[in-house]
Short mmCIF file of C-alpha atoms and ligand atoms in Angstrom, two decimals:
data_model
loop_
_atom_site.label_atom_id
_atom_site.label_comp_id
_atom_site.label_asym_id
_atom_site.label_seq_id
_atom_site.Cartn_x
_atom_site.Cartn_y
_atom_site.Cartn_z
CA UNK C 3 126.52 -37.70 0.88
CA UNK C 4 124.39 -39.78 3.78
CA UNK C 5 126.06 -42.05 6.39
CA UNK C 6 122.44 -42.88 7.93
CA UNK C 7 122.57 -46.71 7.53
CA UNK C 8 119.79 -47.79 5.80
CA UNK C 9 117.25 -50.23 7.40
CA UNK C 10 118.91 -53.56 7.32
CA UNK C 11 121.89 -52.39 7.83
CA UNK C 12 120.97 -50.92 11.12
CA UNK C 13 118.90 -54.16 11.95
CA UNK C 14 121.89 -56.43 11.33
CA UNK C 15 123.67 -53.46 14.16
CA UNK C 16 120.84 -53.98 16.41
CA UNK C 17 121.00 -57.67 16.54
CA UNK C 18 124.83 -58.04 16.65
CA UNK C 19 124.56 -55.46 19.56
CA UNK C 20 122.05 -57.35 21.28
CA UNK C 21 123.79 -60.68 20.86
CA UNK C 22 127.31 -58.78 22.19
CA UNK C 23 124.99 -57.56 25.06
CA UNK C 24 123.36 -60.67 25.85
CA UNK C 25 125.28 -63.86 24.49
CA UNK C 26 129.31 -62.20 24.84
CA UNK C 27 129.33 -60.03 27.99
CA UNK C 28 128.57 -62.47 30.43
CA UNK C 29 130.45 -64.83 29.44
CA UNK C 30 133.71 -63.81 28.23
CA UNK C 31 135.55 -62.69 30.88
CA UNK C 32 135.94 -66.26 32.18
CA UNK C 33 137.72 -66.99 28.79
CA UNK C 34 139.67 -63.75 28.53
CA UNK C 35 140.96 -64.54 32.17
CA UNK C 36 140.91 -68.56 31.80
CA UNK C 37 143.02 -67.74 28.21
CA UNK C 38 140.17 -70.14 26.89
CA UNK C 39 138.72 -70.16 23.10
CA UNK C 40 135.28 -69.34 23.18
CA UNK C 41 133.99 -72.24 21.14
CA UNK C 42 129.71 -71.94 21.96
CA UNK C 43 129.93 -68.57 21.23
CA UNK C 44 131.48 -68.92 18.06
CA UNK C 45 129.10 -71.45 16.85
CA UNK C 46 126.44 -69.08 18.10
CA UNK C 47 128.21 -65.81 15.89
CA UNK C 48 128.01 -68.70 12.71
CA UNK C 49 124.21 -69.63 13.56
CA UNK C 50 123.62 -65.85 13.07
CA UNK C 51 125.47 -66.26 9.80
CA UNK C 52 128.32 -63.63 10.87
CA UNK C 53 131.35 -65.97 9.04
CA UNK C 54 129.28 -65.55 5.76
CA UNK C 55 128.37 -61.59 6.13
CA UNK C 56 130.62 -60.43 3.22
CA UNK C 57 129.90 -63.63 1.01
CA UNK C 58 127.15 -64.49 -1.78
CA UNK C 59 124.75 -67.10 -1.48
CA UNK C 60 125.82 -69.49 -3.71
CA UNK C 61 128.97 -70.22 -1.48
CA UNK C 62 127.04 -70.57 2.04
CA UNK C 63 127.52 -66.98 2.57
CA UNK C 64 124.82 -64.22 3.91
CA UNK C 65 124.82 -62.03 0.39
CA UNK C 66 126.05 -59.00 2.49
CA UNK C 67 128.92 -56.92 1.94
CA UNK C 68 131.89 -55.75 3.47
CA UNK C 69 130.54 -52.95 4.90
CA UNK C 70 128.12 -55.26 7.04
CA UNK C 71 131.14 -57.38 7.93
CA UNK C 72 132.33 -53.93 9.63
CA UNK C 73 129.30 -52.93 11.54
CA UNK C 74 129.27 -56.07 13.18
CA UNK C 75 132.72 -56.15 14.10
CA UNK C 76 132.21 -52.60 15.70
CA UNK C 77 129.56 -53.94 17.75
CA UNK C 78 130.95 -57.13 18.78
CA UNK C 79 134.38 -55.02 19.80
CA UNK C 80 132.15 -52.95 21.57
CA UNK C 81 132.03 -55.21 24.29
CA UNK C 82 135.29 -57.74 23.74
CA UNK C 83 137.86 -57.62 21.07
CA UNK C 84 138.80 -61.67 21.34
CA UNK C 85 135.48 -62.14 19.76
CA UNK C 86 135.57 -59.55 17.23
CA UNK C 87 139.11 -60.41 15.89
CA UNK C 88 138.35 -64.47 15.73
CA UNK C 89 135.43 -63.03 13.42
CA UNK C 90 137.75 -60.15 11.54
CA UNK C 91 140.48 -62.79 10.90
CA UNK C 92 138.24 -65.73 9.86
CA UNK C 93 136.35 -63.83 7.29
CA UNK C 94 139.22 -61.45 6.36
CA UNK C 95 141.96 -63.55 6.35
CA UNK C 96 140.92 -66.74 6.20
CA UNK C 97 137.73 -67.20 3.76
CA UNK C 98 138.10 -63.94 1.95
CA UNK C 99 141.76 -65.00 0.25
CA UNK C 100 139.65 -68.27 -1.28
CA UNK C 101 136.95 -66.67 -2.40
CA UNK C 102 138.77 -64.07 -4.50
CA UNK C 103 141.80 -66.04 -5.45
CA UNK C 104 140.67 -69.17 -5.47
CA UNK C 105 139.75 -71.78 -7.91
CA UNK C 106 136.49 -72.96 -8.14
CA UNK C 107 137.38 -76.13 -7.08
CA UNK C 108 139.17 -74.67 -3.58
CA UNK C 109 136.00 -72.65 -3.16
CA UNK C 110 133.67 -75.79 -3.08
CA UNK C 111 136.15 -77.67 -0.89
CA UNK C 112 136.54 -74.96 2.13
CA UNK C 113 133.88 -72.06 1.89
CA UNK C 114 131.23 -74.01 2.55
CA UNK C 115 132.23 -74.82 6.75
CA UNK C 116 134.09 -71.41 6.26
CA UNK C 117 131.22 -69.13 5.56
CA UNK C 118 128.78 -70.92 8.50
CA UNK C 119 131.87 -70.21 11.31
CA UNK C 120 132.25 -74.64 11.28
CA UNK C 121 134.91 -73.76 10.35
CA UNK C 122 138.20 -71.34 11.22
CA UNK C 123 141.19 -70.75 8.50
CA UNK C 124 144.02 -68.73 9.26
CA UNK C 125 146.46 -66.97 7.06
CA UNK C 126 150.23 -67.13 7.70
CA UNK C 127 152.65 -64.09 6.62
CA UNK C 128 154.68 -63.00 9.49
CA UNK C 129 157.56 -64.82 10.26
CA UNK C 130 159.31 -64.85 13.49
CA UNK C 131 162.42 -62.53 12.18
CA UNK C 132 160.09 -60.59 9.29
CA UNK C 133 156.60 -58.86 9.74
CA UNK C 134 156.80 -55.84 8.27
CA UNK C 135 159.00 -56.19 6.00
CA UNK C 136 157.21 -59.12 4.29
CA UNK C 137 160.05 -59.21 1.35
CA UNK C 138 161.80 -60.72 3.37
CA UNK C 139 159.92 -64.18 4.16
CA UNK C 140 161.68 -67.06 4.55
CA UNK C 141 159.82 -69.57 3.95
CA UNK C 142 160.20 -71.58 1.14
CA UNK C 143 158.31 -74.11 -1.31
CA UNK C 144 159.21 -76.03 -3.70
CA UNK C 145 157.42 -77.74 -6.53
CA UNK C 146 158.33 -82.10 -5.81
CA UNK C 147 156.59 -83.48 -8.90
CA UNK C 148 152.96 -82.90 -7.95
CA UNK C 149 153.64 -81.69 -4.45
CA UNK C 150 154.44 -78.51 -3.09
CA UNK C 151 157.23 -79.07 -0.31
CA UNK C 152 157.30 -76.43 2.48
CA UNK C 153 160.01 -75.09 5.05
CA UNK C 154 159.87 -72.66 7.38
CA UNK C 155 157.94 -71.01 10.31
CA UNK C 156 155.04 -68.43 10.46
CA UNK C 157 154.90 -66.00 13.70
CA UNK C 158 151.71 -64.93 15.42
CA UNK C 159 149.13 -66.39 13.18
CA UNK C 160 145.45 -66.32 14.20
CA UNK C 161 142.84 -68.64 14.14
CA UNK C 162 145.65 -71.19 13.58
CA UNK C 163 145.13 -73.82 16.28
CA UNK C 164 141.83 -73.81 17.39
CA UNK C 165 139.90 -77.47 17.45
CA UNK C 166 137.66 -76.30 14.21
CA UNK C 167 140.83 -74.79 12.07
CA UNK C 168 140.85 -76.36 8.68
CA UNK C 169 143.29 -74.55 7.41
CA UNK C 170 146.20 -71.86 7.22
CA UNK C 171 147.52 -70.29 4.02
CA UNK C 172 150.99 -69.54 4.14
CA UNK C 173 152.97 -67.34 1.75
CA UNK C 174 155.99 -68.40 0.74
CA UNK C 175 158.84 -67.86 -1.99
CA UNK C 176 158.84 -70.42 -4.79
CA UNK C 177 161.21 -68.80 -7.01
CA UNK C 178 163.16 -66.24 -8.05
CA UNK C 179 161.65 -63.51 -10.51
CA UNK C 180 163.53 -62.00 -13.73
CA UNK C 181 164.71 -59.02 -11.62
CA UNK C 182 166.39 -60.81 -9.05
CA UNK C 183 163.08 -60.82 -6.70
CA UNK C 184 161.96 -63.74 -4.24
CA UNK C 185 158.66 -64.69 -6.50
CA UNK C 186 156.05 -65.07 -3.54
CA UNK C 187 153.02 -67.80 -3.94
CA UNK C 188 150.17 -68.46 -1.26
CA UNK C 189 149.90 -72.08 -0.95
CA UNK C 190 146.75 -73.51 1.12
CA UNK C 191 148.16 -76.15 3.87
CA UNK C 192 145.30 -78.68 5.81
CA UNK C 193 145.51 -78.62 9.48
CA UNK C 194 146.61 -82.01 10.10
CA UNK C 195 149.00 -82.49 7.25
CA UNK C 196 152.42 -84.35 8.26
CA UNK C 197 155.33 -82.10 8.65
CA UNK C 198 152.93 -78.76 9.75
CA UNK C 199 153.19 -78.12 13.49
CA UNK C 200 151.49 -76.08 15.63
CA UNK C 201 153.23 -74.74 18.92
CA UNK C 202 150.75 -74.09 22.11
CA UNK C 203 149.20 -70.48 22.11
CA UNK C 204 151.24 -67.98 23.22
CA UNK C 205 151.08 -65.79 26.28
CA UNK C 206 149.58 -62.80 25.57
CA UNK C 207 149.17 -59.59 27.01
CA UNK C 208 145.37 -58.99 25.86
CA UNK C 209 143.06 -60.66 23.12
CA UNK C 210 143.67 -63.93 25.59
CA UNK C 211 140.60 -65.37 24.37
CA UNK C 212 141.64 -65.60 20.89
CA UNK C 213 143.94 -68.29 18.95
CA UNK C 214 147.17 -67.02 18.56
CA UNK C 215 150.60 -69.86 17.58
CA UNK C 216 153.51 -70.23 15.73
CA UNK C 217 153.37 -72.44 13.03
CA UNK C 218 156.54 -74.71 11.96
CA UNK C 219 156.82 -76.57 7.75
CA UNK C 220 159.32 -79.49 7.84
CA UNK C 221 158.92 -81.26 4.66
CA UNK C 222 155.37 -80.15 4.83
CA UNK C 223 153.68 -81.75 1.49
CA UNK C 224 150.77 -81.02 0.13
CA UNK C 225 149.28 -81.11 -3.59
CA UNK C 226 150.11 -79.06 -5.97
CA UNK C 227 146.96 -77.61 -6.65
CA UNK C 228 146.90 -76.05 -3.49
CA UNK C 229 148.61 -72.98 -4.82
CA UNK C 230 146.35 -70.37 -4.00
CA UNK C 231 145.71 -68.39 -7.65
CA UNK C 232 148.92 -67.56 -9.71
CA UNK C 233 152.33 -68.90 -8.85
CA UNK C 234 153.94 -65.43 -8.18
CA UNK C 235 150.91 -63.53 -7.11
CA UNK C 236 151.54 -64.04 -3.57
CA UNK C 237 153.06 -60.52 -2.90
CA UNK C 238 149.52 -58.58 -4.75
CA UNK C 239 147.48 -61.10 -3.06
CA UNK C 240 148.30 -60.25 0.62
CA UNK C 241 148.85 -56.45 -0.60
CA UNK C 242 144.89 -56.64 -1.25
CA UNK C 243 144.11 -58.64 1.71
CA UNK C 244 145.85 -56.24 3.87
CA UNK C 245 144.00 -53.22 2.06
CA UNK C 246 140.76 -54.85 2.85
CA UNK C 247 141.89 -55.86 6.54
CA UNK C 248 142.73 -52.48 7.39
CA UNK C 249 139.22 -50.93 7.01
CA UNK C 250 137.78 -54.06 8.93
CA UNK C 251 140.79 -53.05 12.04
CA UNK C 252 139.39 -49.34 11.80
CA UNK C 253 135.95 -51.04 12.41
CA UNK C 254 137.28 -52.69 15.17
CA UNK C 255 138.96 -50.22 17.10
CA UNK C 256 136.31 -47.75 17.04
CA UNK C 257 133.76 -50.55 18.39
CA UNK C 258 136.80 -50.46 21.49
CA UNK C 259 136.80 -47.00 21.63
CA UNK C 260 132.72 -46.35 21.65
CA UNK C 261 132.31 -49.47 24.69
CA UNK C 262 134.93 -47.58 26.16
CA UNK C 263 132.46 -44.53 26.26
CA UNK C 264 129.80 -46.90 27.43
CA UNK C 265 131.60 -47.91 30.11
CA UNK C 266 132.78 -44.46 30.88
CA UNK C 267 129.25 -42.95 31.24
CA UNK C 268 127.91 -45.82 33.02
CA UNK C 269 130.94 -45.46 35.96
CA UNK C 270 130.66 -41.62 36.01
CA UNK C 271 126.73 -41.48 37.22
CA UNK C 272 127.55 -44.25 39.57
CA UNK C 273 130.39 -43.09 41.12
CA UNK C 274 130.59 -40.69 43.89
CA UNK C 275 133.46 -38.62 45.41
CA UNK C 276 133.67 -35.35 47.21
CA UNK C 277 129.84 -35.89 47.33
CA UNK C 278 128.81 -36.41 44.04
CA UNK C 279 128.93 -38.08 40.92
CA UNK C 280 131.78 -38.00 39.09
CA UNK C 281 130.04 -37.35 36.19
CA UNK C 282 128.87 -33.74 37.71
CA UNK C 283 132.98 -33.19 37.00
CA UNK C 284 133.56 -31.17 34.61
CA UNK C 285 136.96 -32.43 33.86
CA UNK C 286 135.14 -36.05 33.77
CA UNK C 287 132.47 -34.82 31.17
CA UNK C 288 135.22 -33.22 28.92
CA UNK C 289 137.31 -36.74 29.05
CA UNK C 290 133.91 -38.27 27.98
CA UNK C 291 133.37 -36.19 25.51
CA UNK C 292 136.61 -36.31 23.81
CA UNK C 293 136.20 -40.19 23.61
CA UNK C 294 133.31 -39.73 21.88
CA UNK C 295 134.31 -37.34 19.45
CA UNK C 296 137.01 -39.53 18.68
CA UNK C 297 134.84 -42.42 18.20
CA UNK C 298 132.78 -40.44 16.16
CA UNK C 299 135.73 -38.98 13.56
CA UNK C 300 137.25 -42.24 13.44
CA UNK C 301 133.75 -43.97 12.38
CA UNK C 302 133.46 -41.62 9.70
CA UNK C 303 137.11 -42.93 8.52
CA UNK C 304 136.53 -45.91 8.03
CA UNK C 305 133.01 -45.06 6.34
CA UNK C 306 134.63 -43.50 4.07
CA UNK C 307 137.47 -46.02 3.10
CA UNK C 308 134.77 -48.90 2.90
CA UNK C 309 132.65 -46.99 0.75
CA UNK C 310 135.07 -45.85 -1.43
CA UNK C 311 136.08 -49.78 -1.41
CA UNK C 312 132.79 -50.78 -1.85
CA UNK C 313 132.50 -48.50 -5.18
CA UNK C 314 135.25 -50.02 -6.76
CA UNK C 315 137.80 -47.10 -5.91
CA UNK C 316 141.33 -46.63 -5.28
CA UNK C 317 141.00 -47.10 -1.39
CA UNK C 318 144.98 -47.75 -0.12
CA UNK C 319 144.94 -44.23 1.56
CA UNK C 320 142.43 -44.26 3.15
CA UNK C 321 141.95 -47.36 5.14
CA UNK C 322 145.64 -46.67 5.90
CA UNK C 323 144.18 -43.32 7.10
CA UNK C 324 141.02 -45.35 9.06
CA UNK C 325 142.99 -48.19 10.47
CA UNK C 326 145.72 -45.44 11.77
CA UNK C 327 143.99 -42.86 13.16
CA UNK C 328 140.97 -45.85 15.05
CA UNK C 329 143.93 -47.58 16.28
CA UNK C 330 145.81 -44.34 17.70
CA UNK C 331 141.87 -43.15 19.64
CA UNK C 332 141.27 -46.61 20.74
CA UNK C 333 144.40 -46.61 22.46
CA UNK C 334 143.52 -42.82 24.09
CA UNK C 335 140.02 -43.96 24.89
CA UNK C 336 141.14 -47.19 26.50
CA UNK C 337 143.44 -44.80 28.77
CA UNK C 338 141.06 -42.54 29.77
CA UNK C 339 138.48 -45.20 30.60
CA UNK C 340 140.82 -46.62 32.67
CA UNK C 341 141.04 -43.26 34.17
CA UNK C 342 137.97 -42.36 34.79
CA UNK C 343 137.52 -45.99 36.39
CA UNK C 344 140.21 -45.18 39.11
CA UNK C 345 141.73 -48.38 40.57
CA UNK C 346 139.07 -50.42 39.57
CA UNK C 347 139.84 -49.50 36.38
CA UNK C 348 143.11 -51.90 37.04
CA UNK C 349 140.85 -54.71 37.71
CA UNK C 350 140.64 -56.96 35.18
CA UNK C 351 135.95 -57.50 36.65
CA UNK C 352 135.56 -54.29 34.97
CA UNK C 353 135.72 -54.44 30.80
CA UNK C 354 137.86 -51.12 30.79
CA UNK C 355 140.90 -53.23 32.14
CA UNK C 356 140.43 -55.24 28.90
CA UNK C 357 139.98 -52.37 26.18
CA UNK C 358 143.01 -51.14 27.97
CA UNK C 359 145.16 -54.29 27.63
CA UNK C 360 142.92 -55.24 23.98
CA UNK C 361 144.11 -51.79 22.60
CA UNK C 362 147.41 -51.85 21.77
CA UNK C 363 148.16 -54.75 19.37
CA UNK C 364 145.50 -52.68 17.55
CA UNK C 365 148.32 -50.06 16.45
CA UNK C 366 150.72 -53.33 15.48
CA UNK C 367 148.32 -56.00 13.96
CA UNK C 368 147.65 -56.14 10.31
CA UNK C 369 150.16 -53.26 9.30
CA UNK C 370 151.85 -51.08 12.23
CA UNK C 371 151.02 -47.31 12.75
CA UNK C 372 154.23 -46.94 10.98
CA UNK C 373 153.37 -48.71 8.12
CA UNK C 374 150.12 -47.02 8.14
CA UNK C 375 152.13 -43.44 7.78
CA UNK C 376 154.90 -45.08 4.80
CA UNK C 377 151.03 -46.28 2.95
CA UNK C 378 149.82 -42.99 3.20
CA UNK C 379 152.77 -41.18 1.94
CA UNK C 380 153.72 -43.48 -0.88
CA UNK C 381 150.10 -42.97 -1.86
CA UNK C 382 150.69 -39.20 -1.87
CA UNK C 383 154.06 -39.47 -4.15
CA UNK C 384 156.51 -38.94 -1.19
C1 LIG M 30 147.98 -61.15 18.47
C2 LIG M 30 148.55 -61.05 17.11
C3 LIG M 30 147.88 -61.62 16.03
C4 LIG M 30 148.45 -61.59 14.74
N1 LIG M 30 147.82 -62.26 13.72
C5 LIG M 30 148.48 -62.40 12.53
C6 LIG M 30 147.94 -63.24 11.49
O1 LIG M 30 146.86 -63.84 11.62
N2 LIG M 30 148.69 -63.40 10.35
C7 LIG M 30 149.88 -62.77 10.16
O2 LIG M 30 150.49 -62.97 9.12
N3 LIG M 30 150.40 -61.96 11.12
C8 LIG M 30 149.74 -61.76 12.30
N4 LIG M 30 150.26 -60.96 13.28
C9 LIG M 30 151.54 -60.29 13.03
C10 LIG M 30 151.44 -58.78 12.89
O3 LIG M 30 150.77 -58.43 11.71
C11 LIG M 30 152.89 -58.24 12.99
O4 LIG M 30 153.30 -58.38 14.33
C12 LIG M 30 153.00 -56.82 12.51
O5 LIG M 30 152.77 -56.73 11.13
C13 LIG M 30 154.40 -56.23 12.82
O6 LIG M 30 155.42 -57.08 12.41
P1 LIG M 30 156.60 -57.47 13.44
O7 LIG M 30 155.95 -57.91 14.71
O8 LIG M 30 157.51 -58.39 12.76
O9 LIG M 30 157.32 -56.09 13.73
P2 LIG M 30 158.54 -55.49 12.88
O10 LIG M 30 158.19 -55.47 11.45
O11 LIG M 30 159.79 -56.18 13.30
O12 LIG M 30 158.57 -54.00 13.41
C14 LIG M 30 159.16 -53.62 14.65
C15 LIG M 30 159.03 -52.11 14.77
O13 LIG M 30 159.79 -51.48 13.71
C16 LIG M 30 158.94 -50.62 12.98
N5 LIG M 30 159.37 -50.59 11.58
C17 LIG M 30 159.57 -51.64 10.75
N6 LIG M 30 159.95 -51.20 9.54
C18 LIG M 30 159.99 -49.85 9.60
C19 LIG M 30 160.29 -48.82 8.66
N7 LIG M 30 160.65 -49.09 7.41
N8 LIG M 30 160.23 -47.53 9.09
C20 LIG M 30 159.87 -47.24 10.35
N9 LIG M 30 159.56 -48.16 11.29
C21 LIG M 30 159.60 -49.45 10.91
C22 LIG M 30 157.55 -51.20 13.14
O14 LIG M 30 156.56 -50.22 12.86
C23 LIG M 30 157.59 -51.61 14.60
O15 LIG M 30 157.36 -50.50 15.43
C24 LIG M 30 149.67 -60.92 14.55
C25 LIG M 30 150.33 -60.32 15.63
C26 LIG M 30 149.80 -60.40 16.89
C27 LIG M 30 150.57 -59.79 18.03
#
């Protein structure tokens, strides 16, 4: 058991940290304060070839695997999380549904911009009265000769209404199954198309410089080969996607969690009080180090789920386990950063006062820390 990285893996780390360092940091807190979409930087991140990490060749994409698609996420969170979810979303839920459920046909018409960040998609399964609970979307389609008709509205949905979006897949029931179940499909919808609105971004109380809208279907038509795989698959399909997401959230959080270290050290040798550093505090060093051994264990979680991913095993637990336990030490790092910070840790100059307001949607997005804990104990037969 090794969890070195091997060469290129810890080049591609290097790189993505340096670009964080050099290209993100200066510039983002004008967009995280302005609530503006980072557009140059995100043509930058698909120059790089970050969109088409997890992707093979023949599509546009960078041959990697999901694994890489991780590291870089941790080191673009590292330093802002608006950045780092616009890439987590676009690959994870936006190209990666097409890819694997796709027909070949789909694949050639959207992966290509997809995979070299032209491109954004986003995918649509909360609704504004379900998220959890995705059994009960409302949403409907129905099949109009050789249309697909669609009705309804889609809650929170990233990467849904930025000037590059070229699409949004939407879940929605088409039918009822033998048993009495809504039979769900995933049905691929154009930006653009008549009938599919998209309300302004909402406000929100951190990732500000990421996408975020409501979506509204009335009458929305599009062709009927835009199902998305199987007619009825819907349900497994986002069940996966979710998995998948999950390990890619963990990734995330601990990227939050380790800047929040880095920002921690760097404020406790250049801060003085009573005469010193604060650093020289003992109660100061122990915060530090408990942020990093948290950093550290949840890593190693989400390691572990992508590996075991990555091998072709059962995985559910544990990037349940990752995504729960990187959310719950991101959000305790992001506090004590603050801490440590004082009152300029309430400014919103210094990057703490982001991790801190950045951190929580991190134990609600893509699965809450309560459906984390149901995962994990269905998984262990409670
Ligand atoms: C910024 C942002 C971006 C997002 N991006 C996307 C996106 O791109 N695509 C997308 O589809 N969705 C997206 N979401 C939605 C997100 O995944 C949901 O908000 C999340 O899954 C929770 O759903 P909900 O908000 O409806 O909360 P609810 O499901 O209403 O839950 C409310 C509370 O009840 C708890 N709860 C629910 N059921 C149970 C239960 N059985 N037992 C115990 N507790 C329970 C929950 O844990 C939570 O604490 C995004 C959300 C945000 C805020």
């Amino acid at each position: 058991m090794d969890f070195r990285l091997s060469e290129e893996q810890e080049a591609l780390r290097e790189s993505v940290r340096d670009f964080a360092r050099e290209v993100v940091a200066p510039a983002i807190a004008e967009h995280y304060e302005q609530h503006t979409f980072p557009y140059e930087i995100v043509r930058q991140m698909g120059k790089m070839g970050l969109f088409g990490l997890p992707f093979p060749e023949e599509h546009g994409g960078m041959g990697g695997d999901y694994f890489a698609l991780c590291l870089a996420l941790e080191e673009l969170a590292r330093v802002d999380s608006s950045v780092a979810i616009t890439l987590e979303a676009a690959v994870s839920l936006g190209a990666m549904p097409i890819y694997r459920f796709g027909t070949d046909e789909q694949k050639a018409q959207w992966l290509p911009k997809l995979l070299s960040g032209e491109a954004l998609a986003g995918f649509g399964l909360t609704e504004p009265g379900t998220g959890s609970d995705a059994g009960g979307t409302q949403t409907r389609a129905v099949l109009d000769g050789d249309e697909w008709v669609i009705n309804g509205s889609k809650a929170f949905i990233t990467n849904s209404g930025t000037d590059i979006t070229s699409l949004v897949t939407v879940t929605a029931v088409t039918g009822t199954k033998p048993d009495g179940s809504k039979e769900l499909s995933s049905i691929i919808v154009p930006s653009g198309t008549p009938g599919f609105t998209v309300a302004p971004g909402y406000s929100k109380v951190g990732w500000t410089a990421s996408d975020t809208h409501e979506l509204t279907f009335d009458d929305c038509r599009v062709p009927a080969a835009n199902l998305l795989g199987q007619r009825g698959r819907g349900f497994a399909q986002f069940l996966r996607t979710l998995d998948e997401g999950r390990i890619a959230i963990a990734a995330l959080a601990v990227g939050l969690a380790q800047g929040c270290v880095d920002e921690s050290i760097k404020y406790a040798k250049e801060r003085h009080a009573f005469g010193q550093p604060i650093g020289n505090y003992q109660a100061i060093q122990f915060k530090i180090a408990d942020m990093e051994l948290k950093a550290h264990t949840a890593r190693l979680a989400y390691y572990d789920a992508a590996a075991r991913m990555l091998a072709g095993e059962p995985f559910k637990r544990q990037a349940a386990i990752a995504k729960l336990h990187a959310s719950t030490i991101a959000v305790d790092n992001a506090r004590e950063a603050t801490q440590i910070h004082g009152g300029y840790g309430f400014m919103n100059e210094y990057p703490v006062a982001r991790f801190w307001r950045d951190a929580k949607i991190l134990e609600i997005g893509e699965g809450t820390s309560e459906v984390q804990r149901m995962v994990i104990a269905r998984d262990l037969g409670i």
